[in-house]
Short mmCIF file of C-alpha atoms in Angstrom, two decimals:
data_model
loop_
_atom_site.label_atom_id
_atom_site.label_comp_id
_atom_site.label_asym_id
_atom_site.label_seq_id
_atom_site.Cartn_x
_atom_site.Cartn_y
_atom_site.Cartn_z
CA UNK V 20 -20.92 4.42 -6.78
CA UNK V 21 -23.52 4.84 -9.25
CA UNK V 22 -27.72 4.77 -8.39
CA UNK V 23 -30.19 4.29 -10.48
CA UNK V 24 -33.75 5.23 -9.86
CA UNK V 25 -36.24 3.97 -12.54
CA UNK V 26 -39.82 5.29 -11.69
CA UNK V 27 -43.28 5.79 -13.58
CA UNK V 28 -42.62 9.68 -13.77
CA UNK V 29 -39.77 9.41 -15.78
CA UNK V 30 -37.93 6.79 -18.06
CA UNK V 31 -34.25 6.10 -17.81
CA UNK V 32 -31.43 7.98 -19.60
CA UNK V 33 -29.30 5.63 -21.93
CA UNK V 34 -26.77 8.71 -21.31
CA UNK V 35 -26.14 8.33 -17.38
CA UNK V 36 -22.28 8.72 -17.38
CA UNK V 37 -21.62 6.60 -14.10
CA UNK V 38 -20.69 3.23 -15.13
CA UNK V 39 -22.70 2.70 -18.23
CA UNK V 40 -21.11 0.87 -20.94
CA UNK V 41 -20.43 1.84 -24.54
CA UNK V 42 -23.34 1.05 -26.83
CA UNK V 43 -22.18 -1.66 -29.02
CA UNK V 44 -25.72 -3.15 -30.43
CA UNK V 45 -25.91 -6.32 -32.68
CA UNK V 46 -23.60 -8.64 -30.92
CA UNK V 47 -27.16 -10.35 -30.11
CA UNK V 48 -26.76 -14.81 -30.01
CA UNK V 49 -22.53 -14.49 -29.92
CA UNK V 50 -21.85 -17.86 -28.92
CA UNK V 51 -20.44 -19.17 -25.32
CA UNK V 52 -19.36 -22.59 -23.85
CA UNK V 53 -21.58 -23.93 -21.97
CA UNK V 54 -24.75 -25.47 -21.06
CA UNK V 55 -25.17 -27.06 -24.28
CA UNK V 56 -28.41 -29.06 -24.21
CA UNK V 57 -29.87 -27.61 -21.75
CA UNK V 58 -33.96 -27.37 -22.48
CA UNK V 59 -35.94 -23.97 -23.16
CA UNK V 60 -37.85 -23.74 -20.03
CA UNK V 61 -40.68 -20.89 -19.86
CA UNK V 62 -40.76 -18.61 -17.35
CA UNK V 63 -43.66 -17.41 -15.04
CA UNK V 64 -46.66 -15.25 -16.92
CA UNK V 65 -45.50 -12.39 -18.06
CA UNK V 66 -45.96 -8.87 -17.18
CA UNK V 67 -49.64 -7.58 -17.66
CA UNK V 68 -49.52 -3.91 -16.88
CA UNK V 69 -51.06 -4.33 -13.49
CA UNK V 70 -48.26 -4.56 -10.99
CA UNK V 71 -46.74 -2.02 -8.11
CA UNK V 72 -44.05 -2.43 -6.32
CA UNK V 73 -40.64 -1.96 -5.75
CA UNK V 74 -36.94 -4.02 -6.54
CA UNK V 75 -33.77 -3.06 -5.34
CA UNK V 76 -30.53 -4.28 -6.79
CA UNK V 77 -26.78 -3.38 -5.78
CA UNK V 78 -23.49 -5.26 -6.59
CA UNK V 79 -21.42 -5.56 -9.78
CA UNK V 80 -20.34 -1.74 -11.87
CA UNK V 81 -20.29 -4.24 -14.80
CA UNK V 82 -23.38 -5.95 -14.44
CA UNK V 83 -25.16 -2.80 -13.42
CA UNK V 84 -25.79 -1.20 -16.93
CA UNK V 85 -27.51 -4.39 -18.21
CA UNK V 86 -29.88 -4.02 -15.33
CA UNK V 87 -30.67 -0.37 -15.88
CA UNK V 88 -30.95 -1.52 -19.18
CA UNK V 89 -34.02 -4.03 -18.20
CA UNK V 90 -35.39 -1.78 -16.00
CA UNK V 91 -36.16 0.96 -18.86
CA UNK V 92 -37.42 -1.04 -21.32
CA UNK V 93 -39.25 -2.89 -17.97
CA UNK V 94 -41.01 0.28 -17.45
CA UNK V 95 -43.16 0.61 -20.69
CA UNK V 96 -44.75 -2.70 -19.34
CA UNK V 97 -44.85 -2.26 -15.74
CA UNK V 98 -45.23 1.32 -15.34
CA UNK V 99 -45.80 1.16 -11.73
CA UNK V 100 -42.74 -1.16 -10.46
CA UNK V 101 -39.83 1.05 -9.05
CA UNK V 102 -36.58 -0.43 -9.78
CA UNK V 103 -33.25 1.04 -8.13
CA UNK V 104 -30.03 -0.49 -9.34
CA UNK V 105 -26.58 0.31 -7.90
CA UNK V 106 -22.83 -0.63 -8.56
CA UNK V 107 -20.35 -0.63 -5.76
CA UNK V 108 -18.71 -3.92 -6.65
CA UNK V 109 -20.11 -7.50 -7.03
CA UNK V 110 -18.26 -8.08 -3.61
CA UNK V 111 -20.25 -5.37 -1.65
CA UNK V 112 -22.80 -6.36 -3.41
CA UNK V 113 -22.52 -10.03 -1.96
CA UNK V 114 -22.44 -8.69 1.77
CA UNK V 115 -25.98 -6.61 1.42
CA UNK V 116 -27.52 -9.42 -0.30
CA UNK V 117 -26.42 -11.83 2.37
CA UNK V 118 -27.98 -9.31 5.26
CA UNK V 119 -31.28 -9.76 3.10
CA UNK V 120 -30.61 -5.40 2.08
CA UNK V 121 -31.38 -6.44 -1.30
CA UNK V 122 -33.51 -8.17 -3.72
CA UNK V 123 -31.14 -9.07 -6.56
CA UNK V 124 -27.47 -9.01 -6.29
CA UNK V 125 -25.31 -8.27 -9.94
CA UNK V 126 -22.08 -9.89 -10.10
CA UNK V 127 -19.07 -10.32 -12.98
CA UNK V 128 -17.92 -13.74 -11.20
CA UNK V 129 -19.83 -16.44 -9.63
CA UNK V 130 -20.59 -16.24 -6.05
CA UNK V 131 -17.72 -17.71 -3.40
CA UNK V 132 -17.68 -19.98 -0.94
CA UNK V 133 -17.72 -17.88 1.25
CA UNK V 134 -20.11 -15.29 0.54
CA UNK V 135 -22.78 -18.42 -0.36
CA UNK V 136 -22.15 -19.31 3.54
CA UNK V 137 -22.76 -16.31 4.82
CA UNK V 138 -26.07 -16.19 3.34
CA UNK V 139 -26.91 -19.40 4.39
CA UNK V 140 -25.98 -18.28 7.63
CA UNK V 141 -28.75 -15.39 7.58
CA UNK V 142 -31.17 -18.08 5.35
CA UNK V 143 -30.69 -16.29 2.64
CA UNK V 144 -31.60 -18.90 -0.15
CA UNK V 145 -31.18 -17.64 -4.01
CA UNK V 146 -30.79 -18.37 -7.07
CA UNK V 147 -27.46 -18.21 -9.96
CA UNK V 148 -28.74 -16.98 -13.13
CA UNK V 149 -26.21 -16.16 -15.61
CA UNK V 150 -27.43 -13.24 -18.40
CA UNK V 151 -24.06 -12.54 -20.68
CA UNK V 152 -20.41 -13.04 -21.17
CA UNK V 153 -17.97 -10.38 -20.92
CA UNK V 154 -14.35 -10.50 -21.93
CA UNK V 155 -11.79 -8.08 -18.94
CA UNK V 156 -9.97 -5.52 -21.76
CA UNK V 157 -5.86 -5.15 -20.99
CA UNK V 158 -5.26 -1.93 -22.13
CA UNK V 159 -2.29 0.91 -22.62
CA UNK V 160 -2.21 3.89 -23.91
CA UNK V 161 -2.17 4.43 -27.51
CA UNK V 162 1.06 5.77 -27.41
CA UNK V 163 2.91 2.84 -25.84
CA UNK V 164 4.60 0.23 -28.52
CA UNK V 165 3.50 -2.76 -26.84
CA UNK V 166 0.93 -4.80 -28.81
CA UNK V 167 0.70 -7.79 -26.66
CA UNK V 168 1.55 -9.11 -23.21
CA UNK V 169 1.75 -12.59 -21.65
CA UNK V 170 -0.02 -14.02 -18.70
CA UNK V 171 3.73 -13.63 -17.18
CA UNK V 172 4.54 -10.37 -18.83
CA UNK V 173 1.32 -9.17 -16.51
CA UNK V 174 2.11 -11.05 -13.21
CA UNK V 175 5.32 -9.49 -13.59
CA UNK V 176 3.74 -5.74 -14.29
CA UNK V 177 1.28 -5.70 -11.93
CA UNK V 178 1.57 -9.70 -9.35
CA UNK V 179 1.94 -9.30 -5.96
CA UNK V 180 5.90 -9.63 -6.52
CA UNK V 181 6.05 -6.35 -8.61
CA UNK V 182 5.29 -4.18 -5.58
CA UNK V 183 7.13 -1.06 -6.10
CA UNK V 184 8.03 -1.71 -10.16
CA UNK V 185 8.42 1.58 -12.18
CA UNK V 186 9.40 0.29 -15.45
CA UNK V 187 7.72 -2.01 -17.63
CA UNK V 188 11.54 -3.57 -18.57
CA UNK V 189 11.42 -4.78 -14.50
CA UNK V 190 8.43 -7.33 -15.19
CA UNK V 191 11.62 -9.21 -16.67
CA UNK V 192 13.27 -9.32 -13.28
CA UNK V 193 11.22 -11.78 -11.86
CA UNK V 194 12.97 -14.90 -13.87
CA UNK V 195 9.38 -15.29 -16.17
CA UNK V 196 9.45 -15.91 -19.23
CA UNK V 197 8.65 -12.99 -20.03
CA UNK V 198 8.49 -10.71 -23.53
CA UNK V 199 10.94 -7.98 -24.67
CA UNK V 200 8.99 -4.85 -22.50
CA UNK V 201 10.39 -1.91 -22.82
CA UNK V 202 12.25 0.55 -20.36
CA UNK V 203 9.22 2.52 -20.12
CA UNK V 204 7.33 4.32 -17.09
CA UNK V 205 4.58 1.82 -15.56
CA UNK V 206 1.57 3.86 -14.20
CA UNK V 207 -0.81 1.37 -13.39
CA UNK V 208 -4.55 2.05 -13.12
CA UNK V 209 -7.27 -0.93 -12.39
CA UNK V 210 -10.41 -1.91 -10.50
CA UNK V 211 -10.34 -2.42 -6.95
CA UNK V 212 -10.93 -5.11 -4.01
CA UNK V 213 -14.47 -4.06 -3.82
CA UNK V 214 -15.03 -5.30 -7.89
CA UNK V 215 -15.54 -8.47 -9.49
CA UNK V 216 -13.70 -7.23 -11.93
CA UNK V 217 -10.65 -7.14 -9.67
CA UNK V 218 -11.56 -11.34 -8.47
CA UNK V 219 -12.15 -12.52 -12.10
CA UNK V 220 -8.97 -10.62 -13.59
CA UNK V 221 -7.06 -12.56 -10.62
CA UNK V 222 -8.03 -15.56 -10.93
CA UNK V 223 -8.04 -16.00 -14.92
CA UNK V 224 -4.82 -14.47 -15.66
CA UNK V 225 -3.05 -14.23 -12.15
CA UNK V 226 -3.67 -17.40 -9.85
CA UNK V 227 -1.97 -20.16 -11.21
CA UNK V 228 1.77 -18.50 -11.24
CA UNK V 229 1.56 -17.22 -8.08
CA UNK V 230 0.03 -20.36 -6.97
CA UNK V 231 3.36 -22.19 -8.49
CA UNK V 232 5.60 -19.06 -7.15
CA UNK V 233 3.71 -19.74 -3.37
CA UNK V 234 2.86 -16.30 -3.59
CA UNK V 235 -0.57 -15.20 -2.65
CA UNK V 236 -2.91 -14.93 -5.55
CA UNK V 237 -3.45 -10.66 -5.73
CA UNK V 238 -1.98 -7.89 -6.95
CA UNK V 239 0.57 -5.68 -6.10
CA UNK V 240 -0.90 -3.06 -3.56
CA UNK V 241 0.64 0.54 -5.34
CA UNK V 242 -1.34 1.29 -8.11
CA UNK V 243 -4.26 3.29 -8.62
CA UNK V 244 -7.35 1.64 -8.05
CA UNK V 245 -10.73 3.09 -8.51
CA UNK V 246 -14.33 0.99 -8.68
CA UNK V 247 -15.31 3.44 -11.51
CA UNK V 248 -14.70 1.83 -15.24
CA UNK V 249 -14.63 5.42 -16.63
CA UNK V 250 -11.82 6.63 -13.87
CA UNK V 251 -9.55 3.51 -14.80
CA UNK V 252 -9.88 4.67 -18.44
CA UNK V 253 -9.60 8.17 -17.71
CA UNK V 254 -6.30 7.26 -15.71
CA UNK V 255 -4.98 5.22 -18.82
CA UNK V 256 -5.26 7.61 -21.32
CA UNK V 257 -3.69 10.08 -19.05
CA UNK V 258 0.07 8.31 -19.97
CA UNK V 259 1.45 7.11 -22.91
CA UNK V 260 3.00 4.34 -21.44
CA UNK V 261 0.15 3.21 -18.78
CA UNK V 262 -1.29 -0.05 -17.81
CA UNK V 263 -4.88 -1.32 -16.99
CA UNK V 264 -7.71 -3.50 -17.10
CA UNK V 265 -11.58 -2.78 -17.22
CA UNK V 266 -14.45 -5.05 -18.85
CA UNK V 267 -14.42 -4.98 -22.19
CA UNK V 268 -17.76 -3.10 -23.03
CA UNK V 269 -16.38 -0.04 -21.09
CA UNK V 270 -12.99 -0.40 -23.35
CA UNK V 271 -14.44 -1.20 -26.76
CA UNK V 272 -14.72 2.32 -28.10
CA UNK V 273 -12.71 4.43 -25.74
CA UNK V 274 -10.45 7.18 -27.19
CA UNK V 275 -6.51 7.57 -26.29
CA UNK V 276 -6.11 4.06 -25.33
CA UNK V 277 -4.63 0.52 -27.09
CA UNK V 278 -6.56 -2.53 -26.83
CA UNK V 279 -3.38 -5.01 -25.78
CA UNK V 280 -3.59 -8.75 -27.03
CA UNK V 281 -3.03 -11.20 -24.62
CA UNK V 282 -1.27 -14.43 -24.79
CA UNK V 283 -2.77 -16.67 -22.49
CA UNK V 284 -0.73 -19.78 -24.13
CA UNK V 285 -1.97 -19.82 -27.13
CA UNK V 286 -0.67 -17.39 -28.64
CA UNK V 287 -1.66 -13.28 -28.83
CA UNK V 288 -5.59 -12.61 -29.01
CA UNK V 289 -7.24 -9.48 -29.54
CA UNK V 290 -10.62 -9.11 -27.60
CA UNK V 291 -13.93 -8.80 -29.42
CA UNK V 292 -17.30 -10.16 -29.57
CA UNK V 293 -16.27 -13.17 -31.27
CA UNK V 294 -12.96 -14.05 -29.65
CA UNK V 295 -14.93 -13.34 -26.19
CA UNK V 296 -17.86 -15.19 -27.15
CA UNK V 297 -15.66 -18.07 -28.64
CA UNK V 298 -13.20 -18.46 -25.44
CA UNK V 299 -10.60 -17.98 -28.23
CA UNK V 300 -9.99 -14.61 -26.37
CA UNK V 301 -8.10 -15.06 -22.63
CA UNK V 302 -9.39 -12.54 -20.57
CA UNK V 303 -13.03 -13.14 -20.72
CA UNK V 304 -16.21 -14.42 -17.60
CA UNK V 305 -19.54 -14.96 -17.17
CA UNK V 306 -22.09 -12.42 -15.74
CA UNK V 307 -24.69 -12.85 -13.46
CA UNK V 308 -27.58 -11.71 -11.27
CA UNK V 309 -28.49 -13.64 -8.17
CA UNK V 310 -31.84 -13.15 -6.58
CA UNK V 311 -33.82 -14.03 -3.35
CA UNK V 312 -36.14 -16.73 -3.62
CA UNK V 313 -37.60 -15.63 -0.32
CA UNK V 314 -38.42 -11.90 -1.65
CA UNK V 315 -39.56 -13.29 -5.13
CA UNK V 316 -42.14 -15.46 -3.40
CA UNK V 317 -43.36 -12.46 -1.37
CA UNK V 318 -42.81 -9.68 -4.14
CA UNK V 319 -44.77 -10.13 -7.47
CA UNK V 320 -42.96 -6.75 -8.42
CA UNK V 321 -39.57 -8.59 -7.93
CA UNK V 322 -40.84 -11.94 -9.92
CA UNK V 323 -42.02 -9.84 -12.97
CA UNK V 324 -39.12 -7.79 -13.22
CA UNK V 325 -36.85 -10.85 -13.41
CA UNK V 326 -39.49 -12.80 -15.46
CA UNK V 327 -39.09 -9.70 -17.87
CA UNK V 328 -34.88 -9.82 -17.62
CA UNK V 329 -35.57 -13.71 -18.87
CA UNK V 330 -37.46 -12.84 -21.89
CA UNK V 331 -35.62 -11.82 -25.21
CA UNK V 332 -35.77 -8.49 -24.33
CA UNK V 333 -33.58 -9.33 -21.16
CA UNK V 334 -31.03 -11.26 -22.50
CA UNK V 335 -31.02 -10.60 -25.57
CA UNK V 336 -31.99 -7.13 -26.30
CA UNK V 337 -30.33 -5.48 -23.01
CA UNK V 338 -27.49 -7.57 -22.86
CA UNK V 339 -26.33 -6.44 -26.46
CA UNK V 340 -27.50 -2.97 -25.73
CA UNK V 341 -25.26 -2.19 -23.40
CA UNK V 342 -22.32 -3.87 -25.09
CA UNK V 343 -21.77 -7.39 -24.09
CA UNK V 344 -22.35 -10.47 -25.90
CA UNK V 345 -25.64 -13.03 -25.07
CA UNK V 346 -25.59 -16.29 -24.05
CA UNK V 347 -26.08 -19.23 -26.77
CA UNK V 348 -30.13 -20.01 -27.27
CA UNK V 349 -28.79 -23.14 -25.33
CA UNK V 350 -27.50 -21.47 -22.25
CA UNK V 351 -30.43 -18.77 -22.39
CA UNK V 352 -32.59 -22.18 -21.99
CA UNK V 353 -30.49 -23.09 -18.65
CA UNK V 354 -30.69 -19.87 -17.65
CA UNK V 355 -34.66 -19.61 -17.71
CA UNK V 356 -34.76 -23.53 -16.33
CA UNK V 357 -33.18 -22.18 -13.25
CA UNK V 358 -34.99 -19.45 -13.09
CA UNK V 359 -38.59 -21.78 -13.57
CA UNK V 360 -37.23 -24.41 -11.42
CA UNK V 361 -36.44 -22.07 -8.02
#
């Protein structure tokens, strides 16, 4: 776990090495599906110069550099707001926002059922704003001849039936369909429980064929897991013939690894800002912040910061700072309308 302190003595360091992403600037108004229509809807006043205060925010390692990333440039306009941003995992995340611990909860997947009733529960009321799209990066290492695996060709690597698989070849024991893998050494190395990451890269690519095997819908328990993006990578390029998944803005220009395609039905798709943006590319999810409506109406700090991460320096500028791709104008406008509306 990463923290982030951003206060008026000092401005934040693009160059923090604990979960944030690759710069990959100019990806700025990539498309994405939805919320077409949906009305430009402005946003309270914004920042004058004259606010103090404090926000805390905790949850997704993904998320997290896009709201370090609105903090800094936050800070030339609000000197005096203090903004602390943290990443354990969008689930953690979930359970300190739902004890009212913190003022904005980051997450890589949309809230569950679950977590949503435990903060009724505590009468936590909030609000969903998505801020960018991110596509989840299946990678190898760049010495492996693999160039593209199936949705089955990764249930059987790394489902909850491959539990004690050494080979990439025994992926084709399972009686998948399956491609030709080869009898290679499978060291696996992927996000953990405590990640959104982990939820979204289960339920896009893993869900439905353990759902139609009646297997539960996880992964195999023996690999190495790690809620650090940079470990996972670090693991991956440690072995020519690895496997692993991080988000895609961690991936994009990491040395000593291979960007796999994935076949999600269509046919193999390599992962970029168009295919993510597009839904052309598999592997790919929404990101969001959520944020108390109780400590916005109480916190002027917290309602300018997130007034700010509305504006087109929010989600546009910091989004495609950090490496992911914005929203369409359309779903910026649904964005802000929730955010207006609360």
């Amino acid at each position: 776990m990463t923290t982030f302190a951003l206060v008026a003595a000092a401005c934040g360091n693009d160059d923090d090495d604990g979960g944030a992403a690759p710069d990959m600037a100019g990806q700025a108004d990539a498309g994405d599906t939805g919320d077409d229509g949906a009305q430009e809807a402005p946003v309270d006043e914004a920042p004058s110069g004259s606010i103090s205060g404090s926000v805390t925010i905790s949850g997704s390692s993904t998320v997290e550099p896009i709201s370090v990333r609105v903090a800094e440039l936050f800070e030339d306009v609000e000197p005096d707001v203090q903004v602390t941003v943290d990443g354990p995992g969008t689930g953690d995340g979930f359970k300190l926002f739902c004890e009212g611990e913190t003022d904005i909860s980051d997450a890589s997947r949309a809230i569950k059922d679950s977590e949503a009733e435990d903060c009724a529960a505590n009468g936590i009321e909030f609000v969903e704003l998505r801020v960018g799209i991110d596509g989840i990066a299946v990678m190898t290492g760049e010495g492996n001849s693999v160039e593209c695996v199936s949705f089955n060709d990764i249930y059987g690597l790394v489902g909850p039936e491959s539990t004690g698989f050494g080979s990439w070849s025994d992926a084709g024991t399972l009686g998948l369909d399956t491609s030709d893998l080869p009898d290679a050494d499978l060291d696996i190395y992927g996000p953990g429980e405590e990640s959104g990451t982990f939820d979204s890269f289960i339920e896009i690519v893993l869900e439905d064929i353990a759902d139609e095997r009646g297997q539960d819908a996880t992964t195999r328990p023996d690999y190495n897991a790690n809620a650090d993006d940079n470990v996972i990578i670090q693991g991956i390029q440690s072995s020519d013939t690895s496997f692993g998944w991080v988000g895609f803005a961690f991936a994009a220009h990491a040395s000593g690894v291979k960007l796999l395609d994935v076949d999600g039905g269509d046919g193999c798709m390599g992962a970029n800002a168009d295919t993510i943006a597009s839904g052309e590319y598999p592997v790919s999810r929404s990101l969001y912040i959520y944020v108390n409506k109780a400590k916005a109406a109480a916190n002027p700090a917290l309602v300018a910061y997130v007034d700010y991460y509305m504006s087109d320096d929010g989600l546009g500028t910091a989004v495609s700072d950090v490496g992911y791709v914005n929203l369409t104008d359309d779903a910026k406008g649904a964005t802000r309308a929730n955010w207006a509306g609360r």
